[in-house]
Amino acid sequence: PLEVEVFDALQQSAMITAREVYRFLPRYNLSVSQFRTLETLYNQGPLCQKDIGEHIVKSTGNMTTVIDGLEKKSLARRVRDKNDHRRYNIELTPEGEKLVKKILPEQTKAIKQAMGSISKMDMEQLRGIFGVFTDANKGN
């Protein structure tokens, strides 16, 4: 069916593009999940583990491993929530913020290079399609 063909093409395209975009991460001793977590915290500020996981599409169990690794590297830390002492928020350390600021231009360049063969009009169309799809499937 067409749906299967489109899904396969979407999945393959996403995997190939991500491989190209994140090719530089081993130089920084980071996994894709670790970098996506740092990037999310940089852009959105401190968040609970569940919210980070929803943003980067990882389970809570996987997020524990990711955050543990970032803490060991002194790039993020768990901080008790001021309003709910049962809850912890994850925040960047100064080292984590410095690293993200260093990496973001390299990531942007890699994304532009990976997406370079797609016209601006096609990218606008894809953004609209993916926006509808992700909005319809949030929380599933």
PDB file of C-alpha atoms in Angstrom:
ATOM      1  CA  PRO A   1       0.000   0.000   0.000  1.00  0.00           C
ATOM      2  CA  LEU A   2       0.998   3.616  -0.555  1.00  0.00           C
ATOM      3  CA  GLU A   3       1.050   4.279   3.197  1.00  0.00           C
ATOM      4  CA  VAL A   4       3.720   1.601   3.681  1.00  0.00           C
ATOM      5  CA  GLU A   5       5.822   2.968   0.820  1.00  0.00           C
ATOM      6  CA  VAL A   6       5.619   6.516   2.206  1.00  0.00           C
ATOM      7  CA  PHE A   7       6.423   5.317   5.727  1.00  0.00           C
ATOM      8  CA  ASP A   8       9.450   3.362   4.482  1.00  0.00           C
ATOM      9  CA  ALA A   9      10.705   6.350   2.482  1.00  0.00           C
ATOM     10  CA  LEU A  10      10.184   8.683   5.442  1.00  0.00           C
ATOM     11  CA  GLN A  11      11.965   6.363   7.851  1.00  0.00           C
ATOM     12  CA  GLN A  12      14.896   5.748   5.516  1.00  0.00           C
ATOM     13  CA  SER A  13      15.240   9.453   4.733  1.00  0.00           C
ATOM     14  CA  ALA A  14      15.176  10.370   8.424  1.00  0.00           C
ATOM     15  CA  MET A  15      17.801   7.768   9.312  1.00  0.00           C
ATOM     16  CA  ILE A  16      20.132   8.758   6.472  1.00  0.00           C
ATOM     17  CA  THR A  17      19.756  12.468   7.219  1.00  0.00           C
ATOM     18  CA  ALA A  18      20.322  11.988  10.969  1.00  0.00           C
ATOM     19  CA  ARG A  19      23.425   9.896  10.282  1.00  0.00           C
ATOM     20  CA  GLU A  20      24.850  12.693   8.144  1.00  0.00           C
ATOM     21  CA  VAL A  21      23.844  15.530  10.463  1.00  0.00           C
ATOM     22  CA  TYR A  22      25.165  13.897  13.641  1.00  0.00           C
ATOM     23  CA  ARG A  23      28.371  12.524  12.135  1.00  0.00           C
ATOM     24  CA  PHE A  24      30.423  15.082  14.118  1.00  0.00           C
ATOM     25  CA  LEU A  25      29.160  14.029  17.580  1.00  0.00           C
ATOM     26  CA  PRO A  26      31.784  11.333  18.314  1.00  0.00           C
ATOM     27  CA  ARG A  27      34.418  14.093  18.386  1.00  0.00           C
ATOM     28  CA  TYR A  28      32.593  15.447  21.426  1.00  0.00           C
ATOM     29  CA  ASN A  29      32.011  12.014  22.969  1.00  0.00           C
ATOM     30  CA  LEU A  30      28.227  12.488  22.740  1.00  0.00           C
ATOM     31  CA  SER A  31      25.413  10.262  21.564  1.00  0.00           C
ATOM     32  CA  VAL A  32      22.580  11.715  19.491  1.00  0.00           C
ATOM     33  CA  SER A  33      20.247  11.413  22.508  1.00  0.00           C
ATOM     34  CA  GLN A  34      22.724  13.206  24.742  1.00  0.00           C
ATOM     35  CA  PHE A  35      23.155  16.049  22.266  1.00  0.00           C
ATOM     36  CA  ARG A  36      19.405  16.336  21.641  1.00  0.00           C
ATOM     37  CA  THR A  37      18.898  16.533  25.413  1.00  0.00           C
ATOM     38  CA  LEU A  38      21.521  19.277  25.766  1.00  0.00           C
ATOM     39  CA  GLU A  39      20.014  21.150  22.827  1.00  0.00           C
ATOM     40  CA  THR A  40      16.502  20.880  24.306  1.00  0.00           C
ATOM     41  CA  LEU A  41      17.673  22.185  27.685  1.00  0.00           C
ATOM     42  CA  TYR A  42      19.582  25.002  25.986  1.00  0.00           C
ATOM     43  CA  ASN A  43      16.507  26.085  23.995  1.00  0.00           C
ATOM     44  CA  GLN A  44      13.809  25.514  26.620  1.00  0.00           C
ATOM     45  CA  GLY A  45      15.550  25.790  29.972  1.00  0.00           C
ATOM     46  CA  PRO A  46      15.313  23.280  32.823  1.00  0.00           C
ATOM     47  CA  LEU A  47      12.766  20.496  32.264  1.00  0.00           C
ATOM     48  CA  CYS A  48      11.732  17.325  34.005  1.00  0.00           C
ATOM     49  CA  GLN A  49      12.978  14.046  32.584  1.00  0.00           C
ATOM     50  CA  LYS A  50       9.524  13.136  31.208  1.00  0.00           C
ATOM     51  CA  ASP A  51       9.234  16.403  29.261  1.00  0.00           C
ATOM     52  CA  ILE A  52      12.701  15.996  27.762  1.00  0.00           C
ATOM     53  CA  GLY A  53      11.836  12.435  26.751  1.00  0.00           C
ATOM     54  CA  GLU A  54       8.652  13.587  25.035  1.00  0.00           C
ATOM     55  CA  HIS A  55      10.569  16.277  23.176  1.00  0.00           C
ATOM     56  CA  ILE A  56      13.323  13.984  21.874  1.00  0.00           C
ATOM     57  CA  VAL A  57      11.006  10.930  21.643  1.00  0.00           C
ATOM     58  CA  LYS A  58      12.712   8.691  24.198  1.00  0.00           C
ATOM     59  CA  SER A  59      11.203   6.601  26.996  1.00  0.00           C
ATOM     60  CA  THR A  60      11.653   7.593  30.629  1.00  0.00           C
ATOM     61  CA  GLY A  61      13.948   4.596  31.162  1.00  0.00           C
ATOM     62  CA  ASN A  62      16.161   5.620  28.260  1.00  0.00           C
ATOM     63  CA  MET A  63      16.210   9.202  29.522  1.00  0.00           C
ATOM     64  CA  THR A  64      17.574   8.047  32.885  1.00  0.00           C
ATOM     65  CA  THR A  65      20.575   6.522  31.097  1.00  0.00           C
ATOM     66  CA  VAL A  66      21.044   9.621  28.913  1.00  0.00           C
ATOM     67  CA  ILE A  67      20.912  12.011  31.877  1.00  0.00           C
ATOM     68  CA  ASP A  68      23.182   9.801  33.988  1.00  0.00           C
ATOM     69  CA  GLY A  69      25.754   9.994  31.181  1.00  0.00           C
ATOM     70  CA  LEU A  70      25.444  13.769  30.924  1.00  0.00           C
ATOM     71  CA  GLU A  71      25.876  14.105  34.691  1.00  0.00           C
ATOM     72  CA  LYS A  72      29.024  11.964  34.602  1.00  0.00           C
ATOM     73  CA  LYS A  73      30.405  14.345  31.956  1.00  0.00           C
ATOM     74  CA  SER A  74      29.362  17.360  34.081  1.00  0.00           C
ATOM     75  CA  LEU A  75      27.196  18.690  31.238  1.00  0.00           C
ATOM     76  CA  ALA A  76      23.811  18.532  33.031  1.00  0.00           C
ATOM     77  CA  ARG A  77      22.560  18.084  36.561  1.00  0.00           C
ATOM     78  CA  ARG A  78      19.422  17.074  38.415  1.00  0.00           C
ATOM     79  CA  VAL A  79      18.003  19.810  40.618  1.00  0.00           C
ATOM     80  CA  ARG A  80      15.091  19.374  43.027  1.00  0.00           C
ATOM     81  CA  ASP A  81      11.986  21.263  41.872  1.00  0.00           C
ATOM     82  CA  LYS A  82      11.333  24.269  44.125  1.00  0.00           C
ATOM     83  CA  ASN A  83       7.556  23.767  44.006  1.00  0.00           C
ATOM     84  CA  ASP A  84       7.410  19.965  44.219  1.00  0.00           C
ATOM     85  CA  HIS A  85      10.209  18.378  46.250  1.00  0.00           C
ATOM     86  CA  ARG A  86       9.341  14.916  44.891  1.00  0.00           C
ATOM     87  CA  ARG A  87      10.327  16.037  41.405  1.00  0.00           C
ATOM     88  CA  TYR A  88      13.665  16.825  39.809  1.00  0.00           C
ATOM     89  CA  ASN A  89      14.382  19.096  36.884  1.00  0.00           C
ATOM     90  CA  ILE A  90      17.348  18.666  34.585  1.00  0.00           C
ATOM     91  CA  GLU A  91      19.425  21.737  33.800  1.00  0.00           C
ATOM     92  CA  LEU A  92      22.576  22.493  31.872  1.00  0.00           C
ATOM     93  CA  THR A  93      25.782  23.106  33.749  1.00  0.00           C
ATOM     94  CA  PRO A  94      27.969  25.995  32.565  1.00  0.00           C
ATOM     95  CA  GLU A  95      30.126  23.358  30.796  1.00  0.00           C
ATOM     96  CA  GLY A  96      27.046  21.935  29.087  1.00  0.00           C
ATOM     97  CA  GLU A  97      25.890  25.346  27.914  1.00  0.00           C
ATOM     98  CA  LYS A  98      29.359  26.165  26.599  1.00  0.00           C
ATOM     99  CA  LEU A  99      29.492  22.883  24.665  1.00  0.00           C
ATOM    100  CA  VAL A 100      26.047  23.365  23.109  1.00  0.00           C
ATOM    101  CA  LYS A 101      26.966  26.888  22.003  1.00  0.00           C
ATOM    102  CA  LYS A 102      30.103  25.467  20.405  1.00  0.00           C
ATOM    103  CA  ILE A 103      28.289  22.624  18.620  1.00  0.00           C
ATOM    104  CA  LEU A 104      25.137  24.388  17.355  1.00  0.00           C
ATOM    105  CA  PRO A 105      26.817  26.205  14.436  1.00  0.00           C
ATOM    106  CA  GLU A 106      28.389  22.922  13.335  1.00  0.00           C
ATOM    107  CA  GLN A 107      25.012  21.194  13.541  1.00  0.00           C
ATOM    108  CA  THR A 108      23.337  23.974  11.546  1.00  0.00           C
ATOM    109  CA  LYS A 109      25.980  23.681   8.848  1.00  0.00           C
ATOM    110  CA  ALA A 110      25.531  19.892   8.718  1.00  0.00           C
ATOM    111  CA  ILE A 111      21.737  20.241   8.469  1.00  0.00           C
ATOM    112  CA  LYS A 112      22.025  22.770   5.644  1.00  0.00           C
ATOM    113  CA  GLN A 113      24.417  20.474   3.818  1.00  0.00           C
ATOM    114  CA  ALA A 114      22.209  17.401   4.313  1.00  0.00           C
ATOM    115  CA  MET A 115      19.094  19.289   3.188  1.00  0.00           C
ATOM    116  CA  GLY A 116      20.844  21.168   0.375  1.00  0.00           C
ATOM    117  CA  SER A 117      19.355  19.118  -2.452  1.00  0.00           C
ATOM    118  CA  ILE A 118      15.775  20.000  -1.443  1.00  0.00           C
ATOM    119  CA  SER A 119      14.286  23.197  -2.852  1.00  0.00           C
ATOM    120  CA  LYS A 120      12.951  25.849  -0.497  1.00  0.00           C
ATOM    121  CA  MET A 121       9.441  25.270  -1.853  1.00  0.00           C
ATOM    122  CA  ASP A 122       9.690  21.530  -1.175  1.00  0.00           C
ATOM    123  CA  MET A 123      11.024  22.188   2.331  1.00  0.00           C
ATOM    124  CA  GLU A 124       8.066  24.478   3.058  1.00  0.00           C
ATOM    125  CA  GLN A 125       5.710  21.764   1.845  1.00  0.00           C
ATOM    126  CA  LEU A 126       7.456  19.103   3.934  1.00  0.00           C
ATOM    127  CA  ARG A 127       7.331  21.323   7.018  1.00  0.00           C
ATOM    128  CA  GLY A 128       3.583  21.623   6.595  1.00  0.00           C
ATOM    129  CA  ILE A 129       3.104  17.884   6.067  1.00  0.00           C
ATOM    130  CA  PHE A 130       5.298  16.886   9.004  1.00  0.00           C
ATOM    131  CA  GLY A 131       3.702  19.540  11.207  1.00  0.00           C
ATOM    132  CA  VAL A 132       0.254  18.078  10.575  1.00  0.00           C
ATOM    133  CA  PHE A 133       1.564  14.567  11.197  1.00  0.00           C
ATOM    134  CA  THR A 134       3.431  15.375  14.421  1.00  0.00           C
ATOM    135  CA  ASP A 135       0.572  17.493  15.804  1.00  0.00           C
ATOM    136  CA  ALA A 136      -1.899  14.663  15.121  1.00  0.00           C
ATOM    137  CA  ASN A 137       0.337  12.063  16.776  1.00  0.00           C
ATOM    138  CA  LYS A 138       1.608  13.897  19.873  1.00  0.00           C
ATOM    139  CA  GLY A 139       1.295  11.809  22.980  1.00  0.00           C
ATOM    140  CA  ASN A 140       0.766   8.516  21.124  1.00  0.00           C
TER     141      ASN A 140
END
